[in-house]
CSV table of C-alpha atoms in Angstrom, one decimal:
chain,number,residue,atom,x,y,z
A,36,MET,CA,14.1,13.8,-27.1
A,37,ILE,CA,13.9,10.0,-27.6
A,38,ASP,CA,10.5,8.8,-28.7
A,39,MET,CA,9.4,6.1,-26.3
A,40,THR,CA,6.4,3.8,-26.1
A,41,PRO,CA,3.9,4.2,-23.2
A,42,LYS,CA,5.3,1.0,-21.7
A,43,GLN,CA,8.9,2.4,-21.9
A,44,ARG,CA,7.8,5.7,-20.3
A,45,VAL,CA,6.0,4.0,-17.4
A,46,PHE,CA,8.7,1.5,-16.6
A,47,GLY,CA,11.5,4.1,-17.1
A,48,THR,CA,9.7,6.4,-14.7
A,49,LEU,CA,9.3,3.6,-12.2
A,50,LYS,CA,13.0,2.7,-12.4
A,51,ASN,CA,13.9,6.3,-11.8
A,52,LEU,CA,11.6,6.5,-8.8
A,53,LEU,CA,13.2,3.4,-7.4
A,54,LYS,CA,16.6,5.0,-7.7
A,55,VAL,CA,15.3,8.0,-5.8
A,56,THR,CA,14.1,5.8,-2.9
A,57,GLU,CA,17.4,4.0,-2.8
A,58,SER,CA,19.5,7.2,-2.7
A,59,ASP,CA,20.3,9.4,0.3
A,60,ILE,CA,17.9,12.1,-1.0
A,61,SER,CA,15.1,13.1,1.4
A,62,LEU,CA,11.9,11.6,0.1
A,63,ASP,CA,10.1,14.6,1.8
A,64,ALA,CA,12.1,16.9,-0.4
A,65,GLU,CA,11.3,14.9,-3.5
A,66,ARG,CA,7.5,14.5,-2.7
A,67,ALA,CA,6.3,16.8,-5.5
A,68,ARG,CA,8.5,15.2,-8.1
A,69,ILE,CA,7.4,11.7,-7.1
A,70,LYS,CA,3.8,12.8,-7.2
A,71,VAL,CA,4.1,14.2,-10.7
A,72,ALA,CA,5.9,11.1,-11.9
A,73,LEU,CA,3.3,8.8,-10.5
A,74,GLU,CA,0.5,10.9,-12.0
A,75,ARG,CA,2.1,10.6,-15.4
A,76,CYS,CA,2.4,6.9,-15.1
A,77,ILE,CA,-1.3,6.7,-14.3
A,78,SER,CA,-2.2,9.0,-17.2
A,79,TRP,CA,-0.6,6.5,-19.6
A,80,GLU,CA,-2.8,3.7,-18.4
A,81,GLY,CA,-5.2,4.1,-21.3
A,82,GLN,CA,-2.4,3.9,-23.9
A,83,LEU,CA,-1.1,0.7,-22.3
A,84,SER,CA,-4.6,-0.9,-22.2
A,85,ASP,CA,-5.2,0.0,-25.8
A,86,ILE,CA,-1.9,-1.7,-26.9
A,87,ARG,CA,-2.6,-4.8,-24.8
A,88,ASP,CA,-6.2,-5.0,-26.1
A,89,SER,CA,-5.1,-4.7,-29.7
A,90,GLU,CA,-2.3,-7.2,-29.3
A,91,GLN,CA,-4.8,-9.7,-27.9
A,92,LEU,CA,-7.2,-9.1,-30.7
A,93,ILE,CA,-4.5,-9.7,-33.3
A,94,ALA,CA,-3.4,-12.9,-31.5
A,95,SER,CA,-6.9,-14.2,-31.4
A,96,ASN,CA,-7.4,-13.5,-35.1
A,97,ILE,CA,-4.2,-15.3,-36.0
A,98,GLY,CA,-4.7,-18.4,-33.8
């Protein structure tokens, strides 16, 4: 398995969900999978916030 950053996981998941919505697959049939994918994206929020906050802190210390 490829090691991905939280940002890559979130946006990769969102891209896959977009493909599902653009396909001929019934969204009702995919409801459970979509729900799990969205829950995972939400669960990574803290990791994304931590990265953004630390990047801002570093930038403010440099500038």
